[in-house]
PDB file of N, CA and C in Angstrom:
ATOM      1  N   LEU Y  26      36.732  35.990  57.032  1.00 81.00           N
ATOM      2  CA  LEU Y  26      36.048  36.176  55.751  1.00 81.00           C
ATOM      3  C   LEU Y  26      37.041  36.007  54.601  1.00 81.00           C
ATOM      4  N   PRO Y  27      36.528  35.750  53.390  1.00 83.00           N
ATOM      5  CA  PRO Y  27      37.422  35.622  52.238  1.00 83.00           C
ATOM      6  C   PRO Y  27      38.223  36.902  51.995  1.00 83.00           C
ATOM      7  N   THR Y  28      39.359  36.747  51.358  1.00 86.00           N
ATOM      8  CA  THR Y  28      40.233  37.862  51.007  1.00 86.00           C
ATOM      9  C   THR Y  28      39.467  38.906  50.205  1.00 86.00           C
ATOM     10  N   GLY Y  29      39.757  40.170  50.467  1.00 92.00           N
ATOM     11  CA  GLY Y  29      39.161  41.266  49.715  1.00 92.00           C
ATOM     12  C   GLY Y  29      38.298  42.186  50.545  1.00 92.00           C
ATOM     13  N   ALA Y  30      37.753  41.696  51.641  1.00 95.00           N
ATOM     14  CA  ALA Y  30      36.926  42.534  52.514  1.00 95.00           C
ATOM     15  C   ALA Y  30      37.831  43.371  53.407  1.00 95.00           C
ATOM     16  N   LYS Y  31      37.377  44.570  53.710  1.00 97.00           N
ATOM     17  CA  LYS Y  31      38.055  45.425  54.682  1.00 97.00           C
ATOM     18  C   LYS Y  31      37.134  45.522  55.885  1.00 97.00           C
ATOM     19  N   ALA Y  32      37.685  45.328  57.084  1.00 96.00           N
ATOM     20  CA  ALA Y  32      36.868  45.307  58.291  1.00 96.00           C
ATOM     21  C   ALA Y  32      37.409  46.285  59.319  1.00 96.00           C
ATOM     22  N   ALA Y  33      36.494  46.883  60.069  1.00 97.00           N
ATOM     23  CA  ALA Y  33      36.857  47.749  61.194  1.00 97.00           C
ATOM     24  C   ALA Y  33      35.954  47.391  62.360  1.00 97.00           C
ATOM     25  N   ILE Y  34      36.555  47.233  63.540  1.00 97.00           N
ATOM     26  CA  ILE Y  34      35.771  47.004  64.748  1.00 97.00           C
ATOM     27  C   ILE Y  34      35.420  48.374  65.318  1.00 97.00           C
ATOM     28  N   LEU Y  35      34.130  48.668  65.404  1.00 98.00           N
ATOM     29  CA  LEU Y  35      33.673  49.959  65.908  1.00 98.00           C
ATOM     30  C   LEU Y  35      33.404  49.930  67.402  1.00 98.00           C
ATOM     31  N   GLU Y  36      33.055  48.729  67.910  1.00 97.00           N
ATOM     32  CA  GLU Y  36      32.704  48.604  69.326  1.00 97.00           C
ATOM     33  C   GLU Y  36      32.999  47.188  69.780  1.00 97.00           C
ATOM     34  N   GLY Y  37      33.547  47.043  70.972  1.00 97.00           N
ATOM     35  CA  GLY Y  37      33.730  45.746  71.592  1.00 97.00           C
ATOM     36  C   GLY Y  37      34.749  44.870  70.902  1.00 97.00           C
ATOM     37  N   ASP Y  38      34.701  43.604  71.244  1.00 97.00           N
ATOM     38  CA  ASP Y  38      35.565  42.587  70.655  1.00 97.00           C
ATOM     39  C   ASP Y  38      34.661  41.413  70.300  1.00 97.00           C
ATOM     40  N   PRO Y  39      34.449  41.150  69.005  1.00 96.00           N
ATOM     41  CA  PRO Y  39      33.524  40.089  68.605  1.00 96.00           C
ATOM     42  C   PRO Y  39      33.859  38.717  69.189  1.00 96.00           C
ATOM     43  N   ALA Y  40      35.108  38.484  69.534  1.00 95.00           N
ATOM     44  CA  ALA Y  40      35.515  37.182  70.067  1.00 95.00           C
ATOM     45  C   ALA Y  40      35.237  37.039  71.564  1.00 95.00           C
ATOM     46  N   GLN Y  41      34.824  38.125  72.213  1.00 97.00           N
ATOM     47  CA  GLN Y  41      34.614  38.117  73.652  1.00 97.00           C
ATOM     48  C   GLN Y  41      33.130  38.304  73.987  1.00 97.00           C
ATOM     49  N   PRO Y  42      32.722  37.920  75.191  1.00 97.00           N
ATOM     50  CA  PRO Y  42      31.344  38.191  75.611  1.00 97.00           C
ATOM     51  C   PRO Y  42      31.080  39.702  75.625  1.00 97.00           C
ATOM     52  N   GLY Y  43      29.905  40.092  75.182  1.00 97.00           N
ATOM     53  CA  GLY Y  43      29.510  41.497  75.202  1.00 97.00           C
ATOM     54  C   GLY Y  43      29.164  42.019  73.825  1.00 97.00           C
ATOM     55  N   PRO Y  44      28.635  43.250  73.784  1.00 98.00           N
ATOM     56  CA  PRO Y  44      28.225  43.841  72.514  1.00 98.00           C
ATOM     57  C   PRO Y  44      29.420  44.110  71.592  1.00 98.00           C
ATOM     58  N   PHE Y  45      29.166  43.997  70.301  1.00 97.00           N
ATOM     59  CA  PHE Y  45      30.183  44.330  69.297  1.00 97.00           C
ATOM     60  C   PHE Y  45      29.502  44.939  68.083  1.00 97.00           C
ATOM     61  N   THR Y  46      30.261  45.732  67.351  1.00 98.00           N
ATOM     62  CA  THR Y  46      29.811  46.297  66.080  1.00 98.00           C
ATOM     63  C   THR Y  46      30.991  46.253  65.116  1.00 98.00           C
ATOM     64  N   LEU Y  47      30.761  45.698  63.940  1.00 97.00           N
ATOM     65  CA  LEU Y  47      31.764  45.628  62.877  1.00 97.00           C
ATOM     66  C   LEU Y  47      31.259  46.365  61.652  1.00 97.00           C
ATOM     67  N   ARG Y  48      32.144  47.014  60.942  1.00 98.00           N
ATOM     68  CA  ARG Y  48      31.811  47.615  59.652  1.00 98.00           C
ATOM     69  C   ARG Y  48      32.659  46.905  58.608  1.00 98.00           C
ATOM     70  N   LEU Y  49      32.027  46.422  57.546  1.00 98.00           N
ATOM     71  CA  LEU Y  49      32.719  45.690  56.486  1.00 98.00           C
ATOM     72  C   LEU Y  49      32.514  46.372  55.147  1.00 98.00           C
ATOM     73  N   GLN Y  50      33.606  46.568  54.435  1.00 98.00           N
ATOM     74  CA  GLN Y  50      33.542  47.060  53.065  1.00 98.00           C
ATOM     75  C   GLN Y  50      33.825  45.859  52.160  1.00 98.00           C
ATOM     76  N   LEU Y  51      32.846  45.496  51.356  1.00 98.00           N
ATOM     77  CA  LEU Y  51      32.937  44.326  50.496  1.00 98.00           C
ATOM     78  C   LEU Y  51      33.102  44.768  49.049  1.00 98.00           C
ATOM     79  N   PRO Y  52      34.112  44.265  48.351  1.00 98.00           N
ATOM     80  CA  PRO Y  52      34.353  44.692  46.972  1.00 98.00           C
ATOM     81  C   PRO Y  52      33.304  44.117  46.011  1.00 98.00           C
ATOM     82  N   PRO Y  53      33.302  44.610  44.776  1.00 97.00           N
ATOM     83  CA  PRO Y  53      32.407  44.027  43.767  1.00 97.00           C
ATOM     84  C   PRO Y  53      32.689  42.533  43.581  1.00 97.00           C
ATOM     85  N   HIS Y  54      31.647  41.787  43.300  1.00 97.00           N
ATOM     86  CA  HIS Y  54      31.726  40.357  42.986  1.00 97.00           C
ATOM     87  C   HIS Y  54      32.350  39.548  44.134  1.00 97.00           C
ATOM     88  N   TYR Y  55      32.007  39.905  45.344  1.00 97.00           N
ATOM     89  CA  TYR Y  55      32.506  39.237  46.548  1.00 97.00           C
ATOM     90  C   TYR Y  55      31.517  38.148  46.947  1.00 97.00           C
ATOM     91  N   LYS Y  56      32.016  37.020  47.420  1.00 96.00           N
ATOM     92  CA  LYS Y  56      31.157  35.890  47.752  1.00 96.00           C
ATOM     93  C   LYS Y  56      31.535  35.327  49.119  1.00 96.00           C
ATOM     94  N   VAL Y  57      30.525  35.093  49.957  1.00 96.00           N
ATOM     95  CA  VAL Y  57      30.714  34.417  51.239  1.00 96.00           C
ATOM     96  C   VAL Y  57      29.915  33.119  51.165  1.00 96.00           C
ATOM     97  N   SER Y  58      30.616  32.009  51.233  1.00 96.00           N
ATOM     98  CA  SER Y  58      29.991  30.681  51.127  1.00 96.00           C
ATOM     99  C   SER Y  58      29.040  30.422  52.300  1.00 96.00           C
ATOM    100  N   PRO Y  59      28.165  29.446  52.152  1.00 98.00           N
ATOM    101  CA  PRO Y  59      27.218  29.131  53.228  1.00 98.00           C
ATOM    102  C   PRO Y  59      27.926  28.921  54.566  1.00 98.00           C
ATOM    103  N   HIS Y  60      27.337  29.546  55.597  1.00 97.00           N
ATOM    104  CA  HIS Y  60      27.911  29.534  56.931  1.00 97.00           C
ATOM    105  C   HIS Y  60      26.826  29.801  57.957  1.00 97.00           C
ATOM    106  N   TRP Y  61      27.211  29.796  59.234  1.00 97.00           N
ATOM    107  CA  TRP Y  61      26.279  30.115  60.311  1.00 97.00           C
ATOM    108  C   TRP Y  61      27.064  30.738  61.453  1.00 97.00           C
ATOM    109  N   HIS Y  62      26.321  31.347  62.385  1.00 96.00           N
ATOM    110  CA  HIS Y  62      26.932  32.037  63.517  1.00 96.00           C
ATOM    111  C   HIS Y  62      26.375  31.484  64.834  1.00 96.00           C
ATOM    112  N   PRO Y  63      27.212  31.501  65.893  1.00 96.00           N
ATOM    113  CA  PRO Y  63      26.761  30.989  67.187  1.00 96.00           C
ATOM    114  C   PRO Y  63      25.901  31.968  67.985  1.00 96.00           C
ATOM    115  N   VAL Y  64      25.756  33.186  67.487  1.00 96.00           N
ATOM    116  CA  VAL Y  64      24.916  34.197  68.139  1.00 96.00           C
ATOM    117  C   VAL Y  64      24.080  34.897  67.068  1.00 96.00           C
ATOM    118  N   ILE Y  65      23.047  35.602  67.494  1.00 96.00           N
ATOM    119  CA  ILE Y  65      22.224  36.357  66.552  1.00 96.00           C
ATOM    120  C   ILE Y  65      23.089  37.414  65.866  1.00 96.00           C
ATOM    121  N   GLU Y  66      22.917  37.531  64.557  1.00 96.00           N
ATOM    122  CA  GLU Y  66      23.673  38.513  63.779  1.00 96.00           C
ATOM    123  C   GLU Y  66      22.696  39.516  63.174  1.00 96.00           C
ATOM    124  N   HIS Y  67      22.945  40.782  63.399  1.00 97.00           N
ATOM    125  CA  HIS Y  67      22.164  41.863  62.804  1.00 97.00           C
ATOM    126  C   HIS Y  67      23.010  42.487  61.704  1.00 97.00           C
ATOM    127  N   VAL Y  68      22.469  42.592  60.514  1.00 98.00           N
ATOM    128  CA  VAL Y  68      23.174  43.158  59.361  1.00 98.00           C
ATOM    129  C   VAL Y  68      22.416  44.386  58.885  1.00 98.00           C
ATOM    130  N   THR Y  69      23.117  45.503  58.776  1.00 98.00           N
ATOM    131  CA  THR Y  69      22.534  46.720  58.214  1.00 98.00           C
ATOM    132  C   THR Y  69      23.353  47.115  56.996  1.00 98.00           C
ATOM    133  N   VAL Y  70      22.687  47.383  55.875  1.00 98.00           N
ATOM    134  CA  VAL Y  70      23.377  47.784  54.652  1.00 98.00           C
ATOM    135  C   VAL Y  70      23.547  49.301  54.678  1.00 98.00           C
ATOM    136  N   ILE Y  71      24.791  49.737  54.697  1.00 98.00           N
ATOM    137  CA  ILE Y  71      25.113  51.167  54.753  1.00 98.00           C
ATOM    138  C   ILE Y  71      25.113  51.779  53.348  1.00 98.00           C
ATOM    139  N   SER Y  72      25.756  51.087  52.399  1.00 98.00           N
ATOM    140  CA  SER Y  72      25.779  51.577  51.013  1.00 98.00           C
ATOM    141  C   SER Y  72      25.901  50.395  50.062  1.00 98.00           C
ATOM    142  N   GLY Y  73      25.535  50.633  48.817  1.00 98.00           N
ATOM    143  CA  GLY Y  73      25.572  49.575  47.819  1.00 98.00           C
ATOM    144  C   GLY Y  73      24.392  48.632  47.973  1.00 98.00           C
ATOM    145  N   VAL Y  74      24.542  47.454  47.399  1.00 98.00           N
ATOM    146  CA  VAL Y  74      23.515  46.413  47.478  1.00 98.00           C
ATOM    147  C   VAL Y  74      24.203  45.143  47.956  1.00 98.00           C
ATOM    148  N   PHE Y  75      23.682  44.576  49.032  1.00 98.00           N
ATOM    149  CA  PHE Y  75      24.195  43.343  49.622  1.00 98.00           C
ATOM    150  C   PHE Y  75      23.164  42.260  49.357  1.00 98.00           C
ATOM    151  N   HIS Y  76      23.616  41.122  48.891  1.00 98.00           N
ATOM    152  CA  HIS Y  76      22.710  40.021  48.568  1.00 98.00           C
ATOM    153  C   HIS Y  76      22.886  38.911  49.595  1.00 98.00           C
ATOM    154  N   MET Y  77      21.762  38.363  50.055  1.00 97.00           N
ATOM    155  CA  MET Y  77      21.792  37.266  51.023  1.00 97.00           C
ATOM    156  C   MET Y  77      20.785  36.202  50.621  1.00 97.00           C
ATOM    157  N   GLY Y  78      21.112  34.972  51.002  1.00 97.00           N
ATOM    158  CA  GLY Y  78      20.191  33.871  50.791  1.00 97.00           C
ATOM    159  C   GLY Y  78      20.314  32.891  51.934  1.00 97.00           C
ATOM    160  N   SER Y  79      19.283  32.097  52.149  1.00 96.00           N
ATOM    161  CA  SER Y  79      19.279  31.097  53.217  1.00 96.00           C
ATOM    162  C   SER Y  79      19.498  29.715  52.634  1.00 96.00           C
ATOM    163  N   GLY Y  80      20.205  28.888  53.397  1.00 96.00           N
ATOM    164  CA  GLY Y  80      20.414  27.510  52.993  1.00 96.00           C
ATOM    165  C   GLY Y  80      21.864  27.096  53.104  1.00 96.00           C
ATOM    166  N   SER Y  81      22.082  25.805  52.974  1.00 96.00           N
ATOM    167  CA  SER Y  81      23.424  25.232  53.092  1.00 96.00           C
ATOM    168  C   SER Y  81      24.159  25.126  51.773  1.00 96.00           C
ATOM    169  N   VAL Y  82      23.487  25.522  50.674  1.00 96.00           N
ATOM    170  CA  VAL Y  82      24.091  25.498  49.344  1.00 96.00           C
ATOM    171  C   VAL Y  82      23.970  26.896  48.749  1.00 96.00           C
ATOM    172  N   PHE Y  83      25.071  27.416  48.204  1.00 96.00           N
ATOM    173  CA  PHE Y  83      25.044  28.737  47.583  1.00 96.00           C
ATOM    174  C   PHE Y  83      24.188  28.679  46.322  1.00 96.00           C
ATOM    175  N   ASP Y  84      23.148  29.503  46.274  1.00 95.00           N
ATOM    176  CA  ASP Y  84      22.254  29.564  45.120  1.00 95.00           C
ATOM    177  C   ASP Y  84      21.733  30.987  45.020  1.00 95.00           C
ATOM    178  N   SER Y  85      22.355  31.780  44.155  1.00 92.00           N
ATOM    179  CA  SER Y  85      21.990  33.193  44.054  1.00 92.00           C
ATOM    180  C   SER Y  85      20.539  33.396  43.617  1.00 92.00           C
ATOM    181  N   VAL Y  86      19.944  32.419  42.954  1.00 93.00           N
ATOM    182  CA  VAL Y  86      18.544  32.528  42.542  1.00 93.00           C
ATOM    183  C   VAL Y  86      17.631  32.579  43.772  1.00 93.00           C
ATOM    184  N   LYS Y  87      18.046  31.937  44.865  1.00 90.00           N
ATOM    185  CA  LYS Y  87      17.243  31.901  46.081  1.00 90.00           C
ATOM    186  C   LYS Y  87      17.553  33.054  47.026  1.00 90.00           C
ATOM    187  N   GLY Y  88      18.420  33.969  46.599  1.00 95.00           N
ATOM    188  CA  GLY Y  88      18.779  35.088  47.452  1.00 95.00           C
ATOM    189  C   GLY Y  88      17.914  36.304  47.197  1.00 95.00           C
ATOM    190  N   MET Y  89      18.199  37.340  47.972  1.00 96.00           N
ATOM    191  CA  MET Y  89      17.480  38.595  47.793  1.00 96.00           C
ATOM    192  C   MET Y  89      18.459  39.757  47.888  1.00 96.00           C
ATOM    193  N   ALA Y  90      18.146  40.825  47.150  1.00 97.00           N
ATOM    194  CA  ALA Y  90      18.965  42.034  47.155  1.00 97.00           C
ATOM    195  C   ALA Y  90      18.521  42.938  48.300  1.00 97.00           C
ATOM    196  N   LEU Y  91      19.476  43.390  49.092  1.00 98.00           N
ATOM    197  CA  LEU Y  91      19.215  44.311  50.195  1.00 98.00           C
ATOM    198  C   LEU Y  91      19.898  45.635  49.868  1.00 98.00           C
ATOM    199  N   PRO Y  92      19.147  46.641  49.459  1.00 98.00           N
ATOM    200  CA  PRO Y  92      19.754  47.935  49.143  1.00 98.00           C
ATOM    201  C   PRO Y  92      20.116  48.707  50.410  1.00 98.00           C
ATOM    202  N   ALA Y  93      20.845  49.796  50.246  1.00 98.00           N
ATOM    203  CA  ALA Y  93      21.236  50.636  51.374  1.00 98.00           C
ATOM    204  C   ALA Y  93      20.007  50.967  52.220  1.00 98.00           C
ATOM    205  N   GLY Y  94      20.171  50.873  53.539  1.00 98.00           N
ATOM    206  CA  GLY Y  94      19.082  51.126  54.471  1.00 98.00           C
ATOM    207  C   GLY Y  94      18.361  49.866  54.921  1.00 98.00           C
ATOM    208  N   SER Y  95      18.620  48.747  54.241  1.00 98.00           N
ATOM    209  CA  SER Y  95      17.982  47.476  54.610  1.00 98.00           C
ATOM    210  C   SER Y  95      18.647  46.875  55.836  1.00 98.00           C
ATOM    211  N   MET Y  96      17.892  45.996  56.498  1.00 97.00           N
ATOM    212  CA  MET Y  96      18.408  45.282  57.657  1.00 97.00           C
ATOM    213  C   MET Y  96      17.951  43.840  57.591  1.00 97.00           C
ATOM    214  N   ALA Y  97      18.813  42.932  58.057  1.00 97.00           N
ATOM    215  CA  ALA Y  97      18.474  41.513  58.143  1.00 97.00           C
ATOM    216  C   ALA Y  97      18.940  41.009  59.504  1.00 97.00           C
ATOM    217  N   ILE Y  98      18.201  40.082  60.059  1.00 96.00           N
ATOM    218  CA  ILE Y  98      18.567  39.474  61.330  1.00 96.00           C
ATOM    219  C   ILE Y  98      18.635  37.976  61.112  1.00 96.00           C
ATOM    220  N   MET Y  99      19.791  37.400  61.425  1.00 95.00           N
ATOM    221  CA  MET Y  99      19.999  35.973  61.256  1.00 95.00           C
ATOM    222  C   MET Y  99      19.978  35.318  62.635  1.00 95.00           C
ATOM    223  N   ALA Y 100      19.052  34.394  62.833  1.00 96.00           N
ATOM    224  CA  ALA Y 100      18.949  33.670  64.102  1.00 96.00           C
ATOM    225  C   ALA Y 100      20.157  32.749  64.281  1.00 96.00           C
ATOM    226  N   VAL Y 101      20.417  32.380  65.515  1.00 97.00           N
ATOM    227  CA  VAL Y 101      21.518  31.477  65.833  1.00 97.00           C
ATOM    228  C   VAL Y 101      21.410  30.216  64.970  1.00 97.00           C
ATOM    229  N   GLY Y 102      22.516  29.869  64.324  1.00 96.00           N
ATOM    230  CA  GLY Y 102      22.577  28.630  63.556  1.00 96.00           C
ATOM    231  C   GLY Y 102      21.961  28.665  62.175  1.00 96.00           C
ATOM    232  N   THR Y 103      21.363  29.775  61.757  1.00 97.00           N
ATOM    233  CA  THR Y 103      20.747  29.858  60.429  1.00 97.00           C
ATOM    234  C   THR Y 103      21.819  29.769  59.349  1.00 97.00           C
ATOM    235  N   ARG Y 104      21.700  28.785  58.495  1.00 97.00           N
ATOM    236  CA  ARG Y 104      22.645  28.653  57.381  1.00 97.00           C
ATOM    237  C   ARG Y 104      22.288  29.689  56.337  1.00 97.00           C
ATOM    238  N   HIS Y 105      23.295  30.461  55.922  1.00 97.00           N
ATOM    239  CA  HIS Y 105      23.066  31.502  54.924  1.00 97.00           C
ATOM    240  C   HIS Y 105      24.348  31.799  54.158  1.00 97.00           C
ATOM    241  N   PHE Y 106      24.196  32.546  53.066  1.00 97.00           N
ATOM    242  CA  PHE Y 106      25.322  32.905  52.206  1.00 97.00           C
ATOM    243  C   PHE Y 106      25.089  34.330  51.733  1.00 97.00           C
ATOM    244  N   ALA Y 107      26.143  34.939  51.189  1.00 97.00           N
ATOM    245  CA  ALA Y 107      26.029  36.341  50.783  1.00 97.00           C
ATOM    246  C   ALA Y 107      26.955  36.635  49.607  1.00 97.00           C
ATOM    247  N   TRP Y 108      26.639  37.729  48.912  1.00 98.00           N
ATOM    248  CA  TRP Y 108      27.491  38.151  47.803  1.00 98.00           C
ATOM    249  C   TRP Y 108      27.189  39.596  47.434  1.00 98.00           C
ATOM    250  N   THR Y 109      28.112  40.162  46.666  1.00 98.00           N
ATOM    251  CA  THR Y 109      27.881  41.471  46.067  1.00 98.00           C
ATOM    252  C   THR Y 109      27.964  41.307  44.557  1.00 98.00           C
ATOM    253  N   GLU Y 110      27.422  42.280  43.873  1.00 96.00           N
ATOM    254  CA  GLU Y 110      27.527  42.266  42.421  1.00 96.00           C
ATOM    255  C   GLU Y 110      28.470  43.387  42.002  1.00 96.00           C
ATOM    256  N   SER Y 111      28.163  44.111  40.958  1.00 93.00           N
ATOM    257  CA  SER Y 111      29.129  45.034  40.363  1.00 93.00           C
ATOM    258  C   SER Y 111      29.524  46.230  41.223  1.00 93.00           C
ATOM    259  N   GLU Y 112      28.706  46.623  42.196  1.00 93.00           N
ATOM    260  CA  GLU Y 112      29.056  47.824  42.952  1.00 93.00           C
ATOM    261  C   GLU Y 112      29.652  47.579  44.331  1.00 93.00           C
ATOM    262  N   GLY Y 113      29.614  46.352  44.817  1.00 96.00           N
ATOM    263  CA  GLY Y 113      30.097  46.109  46.171  1.00 96.00           C
ATOM    264  C   GLY Y 113      29.123  46.667  47.193  1.00 96.00           C
ATOM    265  N   ALA Y 114      29.505  46.630  48.465  1.00 98.00           N
ATOM    266  CA  ALA Y 114      28.614  47.108  49.525  1.00 98.00           C
ATOM    267  C   ALA Y 114      29.409  47.386  50.797  1.00 98.00           C
ATOM    268  N   VAL Y 115      28.854  48.250  51.625  1.00 98.00           N
ATOM    269  CA  VAL Y 115      29.349  48.457  52.979  1.00 98.00           C
ATOM    270  C   VAL Y 115      28.230  48.021  53.907  1.00 98.00           C
ATOM    271  N   ILE Y 116      28.554  47.115  54.828  1.00 98.00           N
ATOM    272  CA  ILE Y 116      27.559  46.618  55.771  1.00 98.00           C
ATOM    273  C   ILE Y 116      28.074  46.793  57.194  1.00 98.00           C
ATOM    274  N   GLN Y 117      27.145  46.794  58.108  1.00 98.00           N
ATOM    275  CA  GLN Y 117      27.493  46.839  59.520  1.00 98.00           C
ATOM    276  C   GLN Y 117      26.863  45.637  60.205  1.00 98.00           C
ATOM    277  N   LEU Y 118      27.671  44.931  61.001  1.00 97.00           N
ATOM    278  CA  LEU Y 118      27.197  43.790  61.771  1.00 97.00           C
ATOM    279  C   LEU Y 118      27.233  44.157  63.235  1.00 97.00           C
ATOM    280  N   HIS Y 119      26.199  43.767  63.968  1.00 97.00           N
ATOM    281  CA  HIS Y 119      26.269  43.937  65.414  1.00 97.00           C
ATOM    282  C   HIS Y 119      25.538  42.798  66.107  1.00 97.00           C
ATOM    283  N   GLY Y 120      25.937  42.589  67.339  1.00 96.00           N
ATOM    284  CA  GLY Y 120      25.353  41.521  68.134  1.00 96.00           C
ATOM    285  C   GLY Y 120      26.012  41.483  69.494  1.00 96.00           C
ATOM    286  N   VAL Y 121      25.829  40.370  70.172  1.00 97.00           N
ATOM    287  CA  VAL Y 121      26.444  40.161  71.476  1.00 97.00           C
ATOM    288  C   VAL Y 121      27.296  38.904  71.370  1.00 97.00           C
ATOM    289  N   GLY Y 122      28.589  39.062  71.564  1.00 96.00           N
ATOM    290  CA  GLY Y 122      29.543  37.980  71.399  1.00 96.00           C
ATOM    291  C   GLY Y 122      29.580  37.024  72.572  1.00 96.00           C
ATOM    292  N   PRO Y 123      30.355  35.970  72.395  1.00 97.00           N
ATOM    293  CA  PRO Y 123      31.341  35.808  71.334  1.00 97.00           C
ATOM    294  C   PRO Y 123      30.712  35.377  70.003  1.00 97.00           C
ATOM    295  N   TRP Y 124      31.070  36.116  68.967  1.00 95.00           N
ATOM    296  CA  TRP Y 124      30.613  35.902  67.606  1.00 95.00           C
ATOM    297  C   TRP Y 124      31.640  35.057  66.872  1.00 95.00           C
ATOM    298  N   GLY Y 125      31.211  34.370  65.862  1.00 94.00           N
ATOM    299  CA  GLY Y 125      32.117  33.604  65.020  1.00 94.00           C
ATOM    300  C   GLY Y 125      31.432  33.261  63.720  1.00 94.00           C
ATOM    301  N   ILE Y 126      32.194  32.717  62.810  1.00 95.00           N
ATOM    302  CA  ILE Y 126      31.652  32.282  61.530  1.00 95.00           C
ATOM    303  C   ILE Y 126      32.077  30.841  61.312  1.00 95.00           C
ATOM    304  N   ASN Y 127      31.097  29.989  61.067  1.00 96.00           N
ATOM    305  CA  ASN Y 127      31.318  28.555  60.876  1.00 96.00           C
ATOM    306  C   ASN Y 127      30.822  28.176  59.493  1.00 96.00           C
ATOM    307  N   TYR Y 128      31.727  27.748  58.629  1.00 96.00           N
ATOM    308  CA  TYR Y 128      31.349  27.393  57.261  1.00 96.00           C
ATOM    309  C   TYR Y 128      30.709  26.004  57.223  1.00 96.00           C
ATOM    310  N   VAL Y 129      29.634  25.873  56.450  1.00 96.00           N
ATOM    311  CA  VAL Y 129      28.940  24.598  56.299  1.00 96.00           C
ATOM    312  C   VAL Y 129      29.910  23.555  55.754  1.00 96.00           C
ATOM    313  N   ASP Y 130      30.681  23.927  54.730  1.00 93.00           N
ATOM    314  CA  ASP Y 130      31.697  23.050  54.157  1.00 93.00           C
ATOM    315  C   ASP Y 130      33.058  23.598  54.578  1.00 93.00           C
ATOM    316  N   PRO Y 131      33.776  22.903  55.446  1.00 92.00           N
ATOM    317  CA  PRO Y 131      35.070  23.408  55.916  1.00 92.00           C
ATOM    318  C   PRO Y 131      36.048  23.738  54.787  1.00 92.00           C
ATOM    319  N   ALA Y 132      35.878  23.130  53.623  1.00 90.00           N
ATOM    320  CA  ALA Y 132      36.756  23.432  52.490  1.00 90.00           C
ATOM    321  C   ALA Y 132      36.578  24.870  52.006  1.00 90.00           C
ATOM    322  N   ASN Y 133      35.432  25.499  52.320  1.00 92.00           N
ATOM    323  CA  ASN Y 133      35.174  26.891  51.916  1.00 92.00           C
ATOM    324  C   ASN Y 133      35.666  27.902  52.940  1.00 92.00           C
ATOM    325  N   ASP Y 134      36.164  27.431  54.066  1.00 90.00           N
ATOM    326  CA  ASP Y 134      36.636  28.322  55.132  1.00 90.00           C
ATOM    327  C   ASP Y 134      37.998  28.892  54.740  1.00 90.00           C
ATOM    328  N   PRO Y 135      38.094  30.220  54.548  1.00 90.00           N
ATOM    329  CA  PRO Y 135      39.373  30.807  54.133  1.00 90.00           C
ATOM    330  C   PRO Y 135      40.501  30.564  55.134  1.00 90.00           C
ATOM    331  N   ARG Y 136      40.163  30.274  56.372  1.00 89.00           N
ATOM    332  CA  ARG Y 136      41.210  29.988  57.380  1.00 89.00           C
ATOM    333  C   ARG Y 136      41.882  28.650  57.109  1.00 89.00           C
ATOM    334  N   ASN Y 137      41.235  27.791  56.310  1.00 88.00           N
ATOM    335  CA  ASN Y 137      41.810  26.486  55.980  1.00 88.00           C
ATOM    336  C   ASN Y 137      42.618  26.504  54.688  1.00 88.00           C
ATOM    337  N   LYS Y 138      42.660  27.646  54.031  1.00 79.00           N
ATOM    338  CA  LYS Y 138      43.395  27.752  52.754  1.00 79.00           C
ATOM    339  C   LYS Y 138      44.813  28.208  53.047  1.00 79.00           C
ATOM    340  N   LYS Y 139      45.758  27.640  52.321  1.00 64.00           N
ATOM    341  CA  LYS Y 139      47.167  28.001  52.515  1.00 64.00           C
ATOM    342  C   LYS Y 139      47.689  28.827  51.387  1.00 64.00           C
TER     343      LYS Y 139
END
């Protein structure tokens, strides 16, 4: 993920076969470019407001606000993007690995930045 997020693995190893649970603390004004996952991703908003949208192009107008207590399920391969606004958010991800994140545009992949 882009710089600024804090992550904790609560269960399993997302890179390995089997169940995993991640908790992410996302700062204010955080942006995750369009991407997809090789497995189903379950997102639960623990605190704050997390914004998500579907598609291969980042467009906040097409997104929706998910307040604390909300849940979203992203099917395998669904192109989507996410962001926070002024308050940031804490989210929990869970699924069955191996999990990964594949950016639609490789130039947006933070692993490719030096």
